[in-house]
Coordinates of C-alpha atoms in Angstrom, one line a residue:
Chain A
M1 CA 8.8 -5.4 -29.8
D2 CA 7.7 -2.0 -31.0
H3 CA 10.4 0.3 -29.7
N4 CA 7.9 3.0 -28.7
N5 CA 5.5 0.7 -27.0
Q6 CA 7.6 -0.6 -24.2
I7 CA 8.7 0.1 -20.7
S8 CA 12.5 0.2 -20.4
L9 CA 14.2 -0.1 -17.0
V10 CA 17.8 -0.2 -16.0
L11 CA 18.2 -0.5 -12.3
K12 CA 21.3 -0.9 -10.1
W13 CA 20.3 -1.0 -6.5
P14 CA 22.6 -2.6 -3.9
R15 CA 20.4 -3.2 -0.9
K16 CA 21.3 -4.9 2.4
S17 CA 19.3 -8.0 1.6
I18 CA 19.8 -8.2 -2.1
N19 CA 21.8 -6.7 -4.9
I20 CA 19.5 -5.7 -7.7
D21 CA 21.1 -5.2 -11.1
L22 CA 18.9 -5.5 -14.1
D23 CA 18.2 -4.1 -17.5
V24 CA 14.8 -5.1 -18.9
K25 CA 12.3 -4.1 -21.6
I26 CA 8.7 -4.9 -20.9
P27 CA 5.9 -4.6 -23.6
A28 CA 3.6 -1.7 -22.8
Q29 CA 0.6 -3.9 -23.7
G30 CA -1.1 -7.0 -22.3
V31 CA -0.2 -8.6 -19.0
T32 CA 3.4 -9.0 -18.0
A33 CA 4.0 -11.2 -15.0
I34 CA 7.1 -10.5 -12.8
Y35 CA 7.7 -14.0 -11.5
G36 CA 10.2 -15.2 -9.0
P37 CA 10.7 -16.4 -5.4
S38 CA 10.1 -14.2 -2.4
G39 CA 13.0 -11.8 -1.8
S40 CA 14.1 -11.8 -5.5
G41 CA 13.4 -8.1 -5.9
K42 CA 10.0 -8.2 -7.5
T43 CA 8.4 -5.6 -5.3
S44 CA 11.5 -3.3 -5.4
L45 CA 11.3 -3.4 -9.2
L46 CA 7.6 -2.5 -9.2
R47 CA 8.1 0.3 -6.7
C48 CA 10.8 1.8 -8.9
I49 CA 8.5 1.8 -11.8
A50 CA 5.9 3.5 -9.7
G51 CA 8.4 6.1 -8.4
L52 CA 7.8 5.0 -4.8
E53 CA 11.6 4.4 -4.4
K54 CA 14.0 7.1 -5.5
V55 CA 17.0 5.0 -6.5
K56 CA 20.1 6.7 -7.6
H57 CA 21.1 4.4 -10.5
C58 CA 17.8 4.0 -12.3
T59 CA 16.8 4.9 -15.8
L60 CA 13.1 4.3 -16.7
S61 CA 11.0 5.2 -19.6
F62 CA 7.4 4.4 -20.4
R63 CA 6.6 4.6 -24.1
D64 CA 8.0 8.0 -25.1
Q65 CA 8.1 9.5 -21.6
V66 CA 11.2 9.5 -19.5
W67 CA 10.1 8.8 -15.9
Q68 CA 13.6 8.7 -14.4
S69 CA 17.1 9.4 -15.6
A70 CA 20.3 10.7 -14.1
K71 CA 18.9 14.2 -13.7
H72 CA 15.3 13.7 -14.0
F73 CA 12.7 12.2 -11.6
V74 CA 9.0 12.3 -12.3
P75 CA 7.2 11.9 -8.9
T76 CA 4.7 9.2 -8.5
R77 CA 1.7 11.5 -8.6
Q78 CA 2.7 12.6 -12.1
R79 CA 3.1 9.1 -13.5
A80 CA 0.0 7.8 -15.1
I81 CA -0.1 4.6 -13.1
G82 CA -2.6 2.7 -11.1
Y83 CA -1.1 0.7 -8.2
V84 CA -2.6 -2.2 -6.2
F85 CA -0.6 -2.9 -3.1
Q86 CA 0.0 -6.4 -1.7
E87 CA -2.2 -5.9 1.4
A88 CA -5.3 -3.7 1.7
S89 CA -4.4 -0.1 1.2
L90 CA -7.8 1.6 1.4
L91 CA -7.9 4.9 3.1
A92 CA -9.3 3.9 6.5
H93 CA -11.3 7.1 7.2
L94 CA -13.2 6.9 3.9
S95 CA -16.0 4.5 2.9
A96 CA -15.6 2.2 -0.1
A97 CA -17.5 4.7 -2.2
D98 CA -15.4 7.6 -1.0
N99 CA -12.2 5.7 -1.7
L100 CA -13.4 5.3 -5.3
N101 CA -14.5 9.0 -5.4
Y102 CA -11.0 10.0 -4.1
A103 CA -9.5 8.5 -7.3
L104 CA -12.3 9.8 -9.6
K105 CA -11.7 13.4 -8.4
R106 CA -8.0 13.1 -9.2
A107 CA -8.1 10.9 -12.3
N108 CA -5.8 11.4 -15.2
P109 CA -7.3 13.6 -17.8
G110 CA -8.4 12.1 -21.1
K111 CA -10.9 9.5 -22.0
P112 CA -11.7 7.4 -18.9
L113 CA -10.6 3.8 -19.0
A114 CA -13.7 2.8 -17.0
T115 CA -16.7 4.6 -15.5
L116 CA -17.7 4.2 -11.8
E117 CA -20.8 2.2 -12.7
E118 CA -18.7 -0.1 -14.9
V119 CA -16.2 -1.0 -12.2
V120 CA -18.8 -1.3 -9.5
E121 CA -20.6 -3.8 -11.8
L122 CA -17.4 -5.6 -12.9
L123 CA -16.0 -6.0 -9.4
G124 CA -19.4 -6.7 -7.7
L125 CA -19.1 -3.7 -5.4
A126 CA -22.7 -2.5 -5.3
Q127 CA -23.4 -3.9 -1.8
L128 CA -20.1 -2.7 -0.4
L129 CA -20.1 1.0 -1.2
D130 CA -21.4 2.2 2.1
Q131 CA -19.0 0.1 4.2
F132 CA -15.8 1.3 5.7
P133 CA -12.6 -0.6 5.1
D134 CA -12.6 -2.3 8.5
Q135 CA -16.1 -3.7 7.8
L136 CA -14.9 -5.4 4.6
S137 CA -13.2 -8.8 4.2
G138 CA -9.7 -9.0 2.8
G139 CA -10.9 -10.0 -0.6
E140 CA -13.5 -7.3 -0.7
R141 CA -10.9 -4.7 0.2
Q142 CA -8.7 -5.8 -2.6
R143 CA -11.6 -5.6 -5.0
V144 CA -12.3 -2.0 -4.0
A145 CA -8.5 -1.2 -4.3
I146 CA -8.5 -2.7 -7.8
A147 CA -11.5 -0.6 -8.8
R148 CA -9.8 2.5 -7.3
A149 CA -6.7 1.8 -9.4
L150 CA -8.8 1.6 -12.5
L151 CA -10.7 4.8 -11.8
I152 CA -7.5 6.8 -11.7
N153 CA -7.5 6.2 -15.4
P154 CA -4.0 4.8 -15.6
D155 CA -1.8 4.3 -18.7
L156 CA -0.1 1.4 -16.8
L157 CA -1.6 -0.7 -14.1
L158 CA 0.8 -2.1 -11.5
M159 CA -0.2 -4.9 -9.2
D160 CA 2.0 -6.2 -6.4
E161 CA 0.8 -9.7 -5.6
P162 CA -2.8 -8.5 -5.0
L163 CA -3.8 -12.0 -3.8
A164 CA -0.8 -12.7 -1.5
S165 CA -2.5 -11.6 1.7
L166 CA -5.6 -13.7 1.0
D167 CA -6.4 -17.3 2.0
H168 CA -7.0 -19.9 -0.7
A169 CA -10.8 -19.5 -0.9
R170 CA -10.5 -15.7 -1.2
K171 CA -7.9 -16.1 -3.9
Q172 CA -10.3 -18.3 -5.9
E173 CA -12.9 -15.6 -5.4
L174 CA -10.8 -12.8 -6.7
L175 CA -9.0 -14.4 -9.6
P176 CA -11.9 -14.3 -12.0
Y177 CA -12.2 -10.5 -11.4
L178 CA -8.5 -10.1 -12.2
E179 CA -8.9 -12.2 -15.4
R180 CA -11.8 -10.0 -16.4
I181 CA -9.9 -6.8 -15.8
C182 CA -6.7 -8.0 -17.6
H183 CA -8.7 -9.0 -20.7
Q184 CA -11.4 -6.3 -20.8
Y185 CA -9.4 -3.2 -20.5
N186 CA -6.8 -2.1 -23.0
V187 CA -4.3 -1.0 -20.3
P188 CA -0.9 -2.7 -19.9
V189 CA -0.6 -4.6 -16.6
I190 CA 2.5 -5.5 -14.7
Y191 CA 1.6 -8.2 -12.3
I192 CA 3.9 -9.5 -9.6
S193 CA 3.4 -13.1 -8.5
H194 CA 5.2 -16.1 -7.1
S195 CA 2.4 -18.4 -8.1
L196 CA 2.7 -20.1 -11.5
W197 CA -1.0 -20.7 -11.5
E198 CA -1.9 -17.0 -11.3
V199 CA 0.7 -16.3 -14.0
S200 CA -0.8 -19.1 -16.2
L201 CA -4.2 -17.5 -15.9
L202 CA -3.2 -13.9 -16.6
A203 CA 0.2 -13.5 -18.3
D204 CA 1.0 -12.8 -21.9
H205 CA 4.7 -12.0 -21.1
I206 CA 6.9 -13.2 -18.3
V207 CA 9.9 -11.6 -16.6
M208 CA 11.7 -14.0 -14.3
L209 CA 13.7 -12.7 -11.5
D210 CA 16.1 -14.4 -9.3
A211 CA 18.3 -12.8 -6.6
G212 CA 17.9 -9.3 -8.2
R213 CA 18.7 -10.4 -11.7
I214 CA 16.5 -11.1 -14.7
T215 CA 16.8 -14.7 -15.8
K216 CA 14.2 -14.5 -18.6
S217 CA 12.0 -12.0 -20.3
E218 CA 9.8 -13.4 -23.1
N219 CA 6.4 -14.5 -24.3
F220 CA 4.9 -16.5 -21.5
L221 CA 3.6 -19.4 -23.6
E222 CA 7.0 -19.8 -25.3
A223 CA 8.7 -19.6 -21.9
I224 CA 6.6 -22.3 -20.2
N225 CA 6.8 -24.5 -23.3
S226 CA 10.5 -24.5 -23.2
P227 CA 12.3 -27.4 -21.4
D228 CA 14.5 -25.1 -19.3
F229 CA 11.5 -23.3 -17.7
P230 CA 12.2 -23.5 -14.0
I231 CA 9.5 -25.5 -12.3
S232 CA 9.1 -24.7 -8.6
Q233 CA 8.6 -27.9 -6.6
Q234 CA 6.2 -26.2 -4.2
E235 CA 3.7 -25.6 -7.0
H236 CA 1.6 -28.1 -8.6
I237 CA 3.7 -28.9 -11.7
S238 CA 1.7 -28.3 -14.8
S239 CA 1.9 -27.6 -18.5
L240 CA 0.1 -24.9 -20.4
L241 CA -1.1 -25.5 -24.0
Q242 CA -2.5 -22.9 -26.4
C243 CA -5.5 -24.5 -28.0
K244 CA -8.3 -23.8 -30.3
V245 CA -11.9 -24.8 -29.9
M246 CA -12.8 -27.1 -32.8
E247 CA -16.2 -28.6 -32.3
H248 CA -18.8 -29.6 -29.7
N249 CA -20.3 -33.0 -29.4
E250 CA -23.8 -32.7 -27.8
Q251 CA -24.2 -36.4 -27.5
W252 CA -21.2 -37.0 -25.3
G253 CA -21.2 -33.4 -23.8
L254 CA -17.6 -33.0 -25.0
T255 CA -15.7 -30.3 -26.8
R256 CA -12.7 -31.0 -29.1
F257 CA -9.6 -28.8 -28.9
T258 CA -6.6 -28.8 -31.1
L259 CA -3.1 -27.7 -30.2
K260 CA -2.1 -24.4 -31.8
E261 CA 1.4 -24.3 -33.0
L262 CA 3.3 -21.4 -31.3
T263 CA 5.2 -20.3 -34.4
D264 CA 3.6 -20.0 -37.8
P265 CA 3.7 -23.3 -39.6
V266 CA 5.9 -23.4 -42.7
V267 CA 3.6 -23.3 -45.8
G268 CA 3.0 -26.7 -47.2
Q269 CA 4.3 -28.6 -44.2
K270 CA 1.9 -31.3 -43.1
L271 CA 0.8 -30.6 -39.6
N272 CA 0.4 -33.3 -37.1
E273 CA -2.9 -32.1 -35.5
H274 CA -3.2 -33.2 -31.9
S275 CA -6.7 -33.2 -30.5
L276 CA -8.0 -33.3 -26.9
W277 CA -11.6 -34.1 -25.9
L278 CA -12.7 -32.3 -22.8
Q279 CA -15.9 -31.5 -21.0
Q280 CA -18.1 -29.3 -23.1
C281 CA -17.7 -25.6 -22.7
D282 CA -19.8 -22.7 -24.0
L283 CA -17.1 -21.2 -26.3
S284 CA -17.7 -20.9 -30.0
A285 CA -15.5 -22.8 -32.4
G286 CA -12.4 -21.1 -33.5
Q287 CA -11.9 -19.3 -30.1
E288 CA -8.4 -19.7 -28.5
V289 CA -8.0 -20.9 -25.0
R290 CA -5.2 -22.1 -22.7
L291 CA -5.4 -25.6 -21.2
N292 CA -3.6 -26.2 -17.9
I293 CA -2.8 -29.8 -17.4
L294 CA -1.5 -30.9 -14.0
A295 CA 1.6 -33.2 -14.2
S296 CA -0.2 -35.7 -11.9
D297 CA -3.0 -36.0 -14.5
V298 CA -0.6 -37.2 -17.2
S299 CA 0.5 -40.9 -17.5
L300 CA 2.6 -42.7 -20.1
S301 CA 2.4 -45.9 -22.0
L302 CA 4.8 -47.5 -24.5
S303 CA 2.1 -48.3 -27.1
H304 CA -1.2 -46.8 -28.2
H305 CA -3.8 -48.6 -26.1
E306 CA -7.4 -48.5 -27.4
D307 CA -8.6 -50.5 -24.3
T308 CA -8.4 -47.6 -21.8
S309 CA -11.1 -45.3 -20.4
I310 CA -8.8 -42.3 -21.2
S311 CA -9.8 -40.7 -24.4
N312 CA -6.9 -38.3 -24.8
I313 CA -3.8 -40.1 -25.9
L314 CA -1.1 -38.1 -27.5
P315 CA 2.2 -39.1 -29.2
V316 CA 5.1 -37.4 -27.4
T317 CA 8.9 -37.6 -27.1
I318 CA 10.7 -37.6 -23.8
I319 CA 13.1 -34.6 -23.6
S320 CA 14.1 -34.7 -20.0
I321 CA 13.8 -36.7 -16.8
E322 CA 14.4 -34.9 -13.5
P323 CA 14.1 -36.1 -9.9
L324 CA 11.6 -34.6 -7.6
Q325 CA 11.1 -35.3 -3.9
H326 CA 9.7 -38.5 -2.4
G327 CA 10.9 -40.9 -5.2
L328 CA 9.0 -39.0 -7.9
L329 CA 10.3 -37.9 -11.3
M330 CA 9.2 -35.1 -13.6
L331 CA 9.3 -35.9 -17.3
Q332 CA 9.1 -33.2 -19.9
L333 CA 7.6 -34.4 -23.1
A334 CA 7.6 -32.7 -26.5
L335 CA 4.2 -32.4 -28.0
G336 CA 4.5 -30.5 -31.2
E337 CA 6.1 -27.3 -30.2
S338 CA 4.6 -27.4 -26.7
I339 CA 5.8 -29.2 -23.6
L340 CA 3.7 -31.6 -21.6
R341 CA 4.9 -32.4 -18.1
A342 CA 4.2 -35.7 -16.3
K343 CA 4.9 -36.7 -12.7
L344 CA 5.7 -40.4 -12.4
T345 CA 7.2 -42.7 -9.8
Q346 CA 10.8 -43.9 -10.1
R347 CA 9.3 -47.4 -10.2
S348 CA 7.1 -46.7 -13.3
V349 CA 10.0 -45.1 -15.1
D350 CA 12.3 -48.1 -14.3
R351 CA 9.6 -50.6 -15.2
L352 CA 8.9 -49.0 -18.6
A353 CA 12.7 -48.3 -19.1
L354 CA 11.9 -44.8 -20.1
S355 CA 14.8 -42.7 -21.4
V356 CA 15.4 -39.3 -23.0
G357 CA 14.6 -39.3 -26.8
Q358 CA 12.1 -42.1 -26.6
N359 CA 8.7 -41.8 -28.4
V360 CA 5.8 -42.8 -26.1
W361 CA 2.1 -42.1 -25.6
A362 CA 0.8 -39.6 -23.1
Q363 CA -2.6 -40.1 -21.5
V364 CA -4.2 -37.0 -20.3
K365 CA -6.9 -37.5 -17.7
S366 CA -8.2 -33.9 -17.3
A367 CA -7.3 -30.3 -18.1
A368 CA -8.4 -26.9 -16.7
L369 CA -9.7 -24.3 -19.2
I370 CA -8.2 -20.9 -19.0
Q371 CA -9.8 -18.2 -21.2
Chain B
M1 CA -18.4 42.5 46.7
D2 CA -20.7 40.9 44.1
Q3 CA -20.1 37.3 43.9
V4 CA -21.1 34.9 41.1
L5 CA -20.9 31.2 41.9
G6 CA -18.9 32.1 45.0
L7 CA -16.2 33.9 42.9
T8 CA -15.3 37.5 43.0
P9 CA -15.0 39.8 39.9
E10 CA -11.3 39.6 40.4
D11 CA -11.5 35.8 40.2
W12 CA -13.6 35.9 37.1
Q13 CA -11.2 38.3 35.5
A14 CA -8.4 35.8 36.2
I15 CA -10.5 33.0 34.8
F16 CA -11.3 34.8 31.5
L17 CA -7.7 35.9 31.2
T18 CA -6.5 32.3 31.6
L19 CA -9.0 31.0 29.1
R20 CA -8.0 33.7 26.6
L21 CA -4.3 32.8 27.1
A22 CA -4.9 29.1 26.8
T23 CA -7.0 29.4 23.6
L24 CA -4.5 31.6 21.9
V25 CA -1.5 29.5 23.0
T26 CA -3.3 26.3 21.8
I27 CA -4.0 27.7 18.4
I28 CA -0.4 29.0 17.9
L29 CA 0.9 25.7 19.2
L30 CA -1.1 23.6 16.7
V31 CA 0.2 25.7 13.8
I32 CA 3.8 25.5 14.9
A33 CA 3.9 22.0 16.3
T34 CA 2.4 20.3 13.2
P35 CA 5.2 21.0 10.8
V36 CA 7.8 20.3 13.6
A37 CA 6.1 16.9 14.4
W38 CA 6.0 16.1 10.6
W39 CA 9.7 17.0 10.3
L40 CA 10.6 14.8 13.3
T41 CA 8.5 11.9 11.9
T42 CA 9.9 12.0 8.4
T43 CA 13.5 13.3 8.7
R44 CA 16.6 11.2 8.3
S45 CA 18.7 14.2 9.4
K46 CA 21.3 13.8 12.1
L47 CA 19.7 16.8 13.8
K48 CA 16.6 14.8 14.7
P49 CA 17.7 13.7 18.2
I50 CA 18.9 17.1 19.0
V51 CA 15.7 18.8 17.9
G52 CA 13.7 16.0 19.7
A53 CA 15.6 16.6 22.9
L54 CA 15.2 20.4 22.7
V55 CA 11.4 20.0 22.1
A56 CA 11.2 17.7 25.2
L57 CA 13.3 19.9 27.4
P58 CA 10.3 21.7 29.0
L59 CA 9.1 18.4 30.2
V60 CA 12.0 17.9 32.6
L61 CA 13.1 21.4 33.4
P62 CA 11.7 23.2 36.5
P63 CA 9.4 26.0 35.2
T64 CA 11.5 28.5 37.1
V65 CA 14.5 27.7 34.9
I66 CA 12.6 28.4 31.7
G67 CA 11.0 31.5 33.3
F68 CA 14.4 32.8 34.4
Y69 CA 16.0 32.5 31.0
L70 CA 13.0 33.9 29.2
L71 CA 13.0 36.8 31.6
I72 CA 16.6 37.6 30.8
A73 CA 16.2 37.0 27.1
M74 CA 13.1 39.2 26.8
G75 CA 14.4 41.8 29.3
P76 CA 15.7 45.2 28.3
S77 CA 19.3 44.0 27.7
G78 CA 18.4 40.5 26.4
P79 CA 18.6 39.7 22.7
V80 CA 14.8 39.3 22.3
G81 CA 14.3 42.4 24.4
E82 CA 16.7 44.5 22.3
F83 CA 14.9 43.3 19.2
T84 CA 11.4 44.2 20.5
Q85 CA 12.6 47.5 21.7
S86 CA 14.2 48.3 18.3
L87 CA 10.7 47.7 16.8
G88 CA 9.2 50.1 19.3
L89 CA 7.3 47.4 21.1
G90 CA 9.0 47.8 24.5
T91 CA 9.8 44.7 26.4
L92 CA 7.7 41.6 26.8
P93 CA 8.0 40.6 30.5
F94 CA 5.0 41.5 32.6
T95 CA 2.8 41.7 29.4
F96 CA 0.1 39.4 28.1
A97 CA 2.2 38.9 24.9
G98 CA 5.1 37.8 27.0
L99 CA 2.9 35.2 28.7
V100 CA 1.8 33.9 25.3
I101 CA 5.4 33.4 24.1
A102 CA 6.4 31.8 27.4
S103 CA 3.4 29.5 27.4
V104 CA 4.0 28.4 23.8
I105 CA 7.5 27.3 24.7
Y106 CA 6.5 25.7 28.0
S107 CA 3.6 23.7 26.5
F108 CA 5.3 22.9 23.2
P109 CA 6.2 19.2 23.9
F110 CA 2.7 18.4 25.1
V111 CA 1.4 19.3 21.6
V112 CA 4.3 18.1 19.5
Q113 CA 4.5 14.6 21.0
P114 CA 0.9 13.4 20.5
I115 CA 0.9 14.7 16.9
Q116 CA 4.3 13.1 16.2
N117 CA 3.0 9.8 17.7
S118 CA 0.0 9.8 15.5
F119 CA 2.1 10.6 12.4
E120 CA 4.5 7.8 13.2
A121 CA 1.6 5.4 13.7
L122 CA 0.3 6.2 10.2
G123 CA 3.4 4.8 8.5
K124 CA 4.4 5.4 4.9
R125 CA 1.6 3.5 3.3
P126 CA -1.2 6.1 3.3
L127 CA 1.2 8.6 1.8
E128 CA 2.2 6.2 -0.9
V129 CA -1.4 5.4 -1.6
A130 CA -2.2 9.1 -1.9
A131 CA 0.8 9.6 -4.3
T132 CA -0.5 6.8 -6.6
L133 CA -3.9 8.5 -6.5
R134 CA -2.2 11.6 -7.8
A135 CA -2.8 13.7 -4.7
S136 CA -0.4 16.7 -4.3
R137 CA 1.5 17.1 -1.0
L138 CA -1.0 19.7 0.4
D139 CA -3.9 17.7 -0.8
T140 CA -2.4 14.6 0.9
F141 CA -2.0 16.5 4.1
F142 CA -5.6 17.7 4.3
T143 CA -7.4 14.7 2.9
V144 CA -5.3 11.8 4.2
I145 CA -2.9 12.8 7.0
L146 CA -5.1 15.1 9.0
P147 CA -8.2 12.9 9.1
L148 CA -6.1 9.8 9.9
A149 CA -4.1 11.6 12.6
K150 CA -7.2 13.3 14.1
P151 CA -6.9 11.4 17.4
G152 CA -3.4 12.8 17.9
F153 CA -4.5 16.3 17.1
I154 CA -7.4 16.1 19.6
T155 CA -5.1 14.8 22.3
A156 CA -2.6 17.5 21.5
T157 CA -5.3 20.2 21.7
I158 CA -6.6 19.1 25.0
L159 CA -3.2 18.6 26.6
G160 CA -1.9 21.9 25.2
F161 CA -4.9 23.8 26.5
A162 CA -5.0 22.1 29.9
H163 CA -1.3 22.4 30.5
T164 CA -1.4 26.2 29.7
V165 CA -4.3 26.6 32.1
G166 CA -2.3 24.9 34.8
E167 CA 1.1 26.6 34.5
F168 CA 2.3 28.6 37.4
G169 CA 6.1 28.9 37.7
V170 CA 6.9 30.3 34.3
I171 CA 4.1 32.9 34.6
L172 CA 5.2 34.0 38.0
M173 CA 8.8 34.4 36.8
I174 CA 8.1 36.5 33.7
G175 CA 4.5 37.8 34.2
G176 CA 4.2 38.6 37.8
N177 CA 0.8 39.2 39.1
I178 CA -0.9 42.1 37.2
P179 CA -4.7 41.9 37.3
G180 CA -6.2 41.8 33.8
E181 CA -2.8 41.5 32.2
T182 CA -0.9 38.6 33.7
Q183 CA -2.8 37.5 36.7
V184 CA -4.0 34.0 35.7
I185 CA -5.9 31.6 38.0
S186 CA -2.9 29.7 39.4
V187 CA -1.1 32.9 40.3
L188 CA -4.3 34.4 41.8
I189 CA -4.7 31.3 44.0
Y190 CA -1.1 31.7 45.2
E191 CA -1.9 35.4 45.9
H192 CA -5.1 34.4 47.9
V193 CA -3.1 32.0 50.0
E194 CA -0.3 34.4 50.6
S195 CA -2.8 37.0 51.9
L196 CA -4.6 34.3 54.0
Q197 CA -7.8 34.5 52.0
Y198 CA -8.4 30.8 52.3
A199 CA -12.1 30.8 51.4
Q200 CA -11.3 32.4 48.0
A201 CA -8.4 30.1 47.4
H202 CA -10.8 27.2 48.1
S203 CA -13.4 28.2 45.6
L204 CA -10.9 28.9 42.8
S205 CA -8.9 25.7 43.6
A206 CA -12.1 23.6 43.6
A207 CA -13.0 25.1 40.2
M208 CA -9.6 24.1 38.9
I209 CA -10.0 20.6 40.2
I210 CA -13.4 20.2 38.5
F211 CA -12.0 21.7 35.3
S212 CA -9.0 19.5 35.2
F213 CA -11.1 16.4 35.9
V214 CA -13.5 17.2 33.2
V215 CA -10.7 17.7 30.7
L216 CA -9.1 14.4 31.6
L217 CA -12.4 12.7 31.5
L218 CA -12.9 14.0 27.9
L219 CA -9.4 12.9 27.0
Y220 CA -9.7 9.3 28.3
G221 CA -13.3 9.0 27.1
F222 CA -12.2 10.0 23.7
N223 CA -9.2 7.7 23.6
Q224 CA -11.5 4.8 24.7
K225 CA -13.8 5.5 21.8
Q226 CA -10.8 5.6 19.4
K227 CA -9.7 2.2 20.3
S228 CA -12.9 0.6 19.1
I229 CA -12.5 2.1 15.6
R230 CA -8.8 1.4 15.2
V231 CA -7.2 2.5 12.0
I232 CA -6.6 -0.6 9.9
N233 CA -4.0 -0.7 7.3

């Protein structure tokens, strides 16, 4: 990590509910997800970065600027941040347009990250500008709030579970906007979430928090492709593969993806190229994508069957078998340098006599494309 | 005697004096009460309950008690009186300035409390939002706090004004009954009754009833309207 392009935070904050004690460095580029269960101190961490909490034992620097040290505290209004709160935070006495103008008038000097026209277009706000916050739906309010945070022209965008207060449908509506923002603008984003799905869509880097302590801070793809990645049982268990678009087959309406190795292959080493055929997408060959594969969409067989309707059959090695609830087991399978997760019944595992270290074939029924 | 709307010139003089007093007192109160209400809302100081109780004291004390101590304090040998005399201003009792000071103290809780309530209802979030939008403290006050707390300020203005118009005991104690200087409506009504001029007492009293009713009607009508556009956050 480039020493000058990082956010460095040391925080000791004994609170009534939780004792926060952490020391973390976050890259000041791309999207960093702060991931952890509720009450693990995610929001407290973000509020300290924003300067909304004045904690005694906190040292914080952003790139070459010291935002907080023993003697020094830069107030929130002087930190070049944009902040999206968990629930709607629009100023209730101003229309959507005036909420945006409020930020524009007070924006950080320098070349603007985005113009008003751009964010209105990007977040689909044209129809909403004349409305007041109480006339907007929860999802619309968050879109205006995100636009407002961009218009302050931040050097760092902080988002505190911007989807948490929305129902499932609204989340699905807002997620594409978030993806667009994270990928379109060259501003580092720190994104708090307890949803692995959101993290899979957005994150380049992950910081995992548990009971006020950092359990992991690393590249997200590497993290989720390591066998000790903690899989929450509430979530749909899934795996995330970094893939490359190879070719399109017009006749079948399919696209072929190959698995990209996470680390650079050793020169001269023969690569075992794993391919997946999925429904055709409109991406050009060579483009990199992430594929999210639900554990319930993966089944195993002991031999390579040709007489099956499933066209994606990959050679894997079982690296762990862990019990889930209701007689189900989660198997982690090594696929090149990535990890594929499968959810099987205890009965299937017994019947096939599966054990750790065994080489088997994984059949993948479907995968979701994440750009 | 020339009468307008059944009121004598003496009555009108008292009415204008009362309105002048109430207007001036309300303006002074808004200026003083706002920072006090803000301090009471945001402070973590141990002094908060003490200051809160002091501010609310006029709500429970008989006006004569306040009037009595103000009379002593502002009198020739009281601390305030000695101070004003040393400035060559004479003493404050039985002057319009004395009435203003007394009224400000007496009506203080009626202005502080609605403003404080509306500040407390705002919560921390709008202030945090303003801070992340790079607004300075002063900027935040005028562009966020004031507009969001407007209902509290309107209630405070109406209550402060109406309460000053209606006060009697404190004024009688420190202001007496000097026409054009300290003779406000309530005192004049008392004077009319004392001298058995019931007809005049009637017309002034009726005017006061109508005035008070209209003020309360405005207040409740306004509050009703506010409810339909509740602040969301």
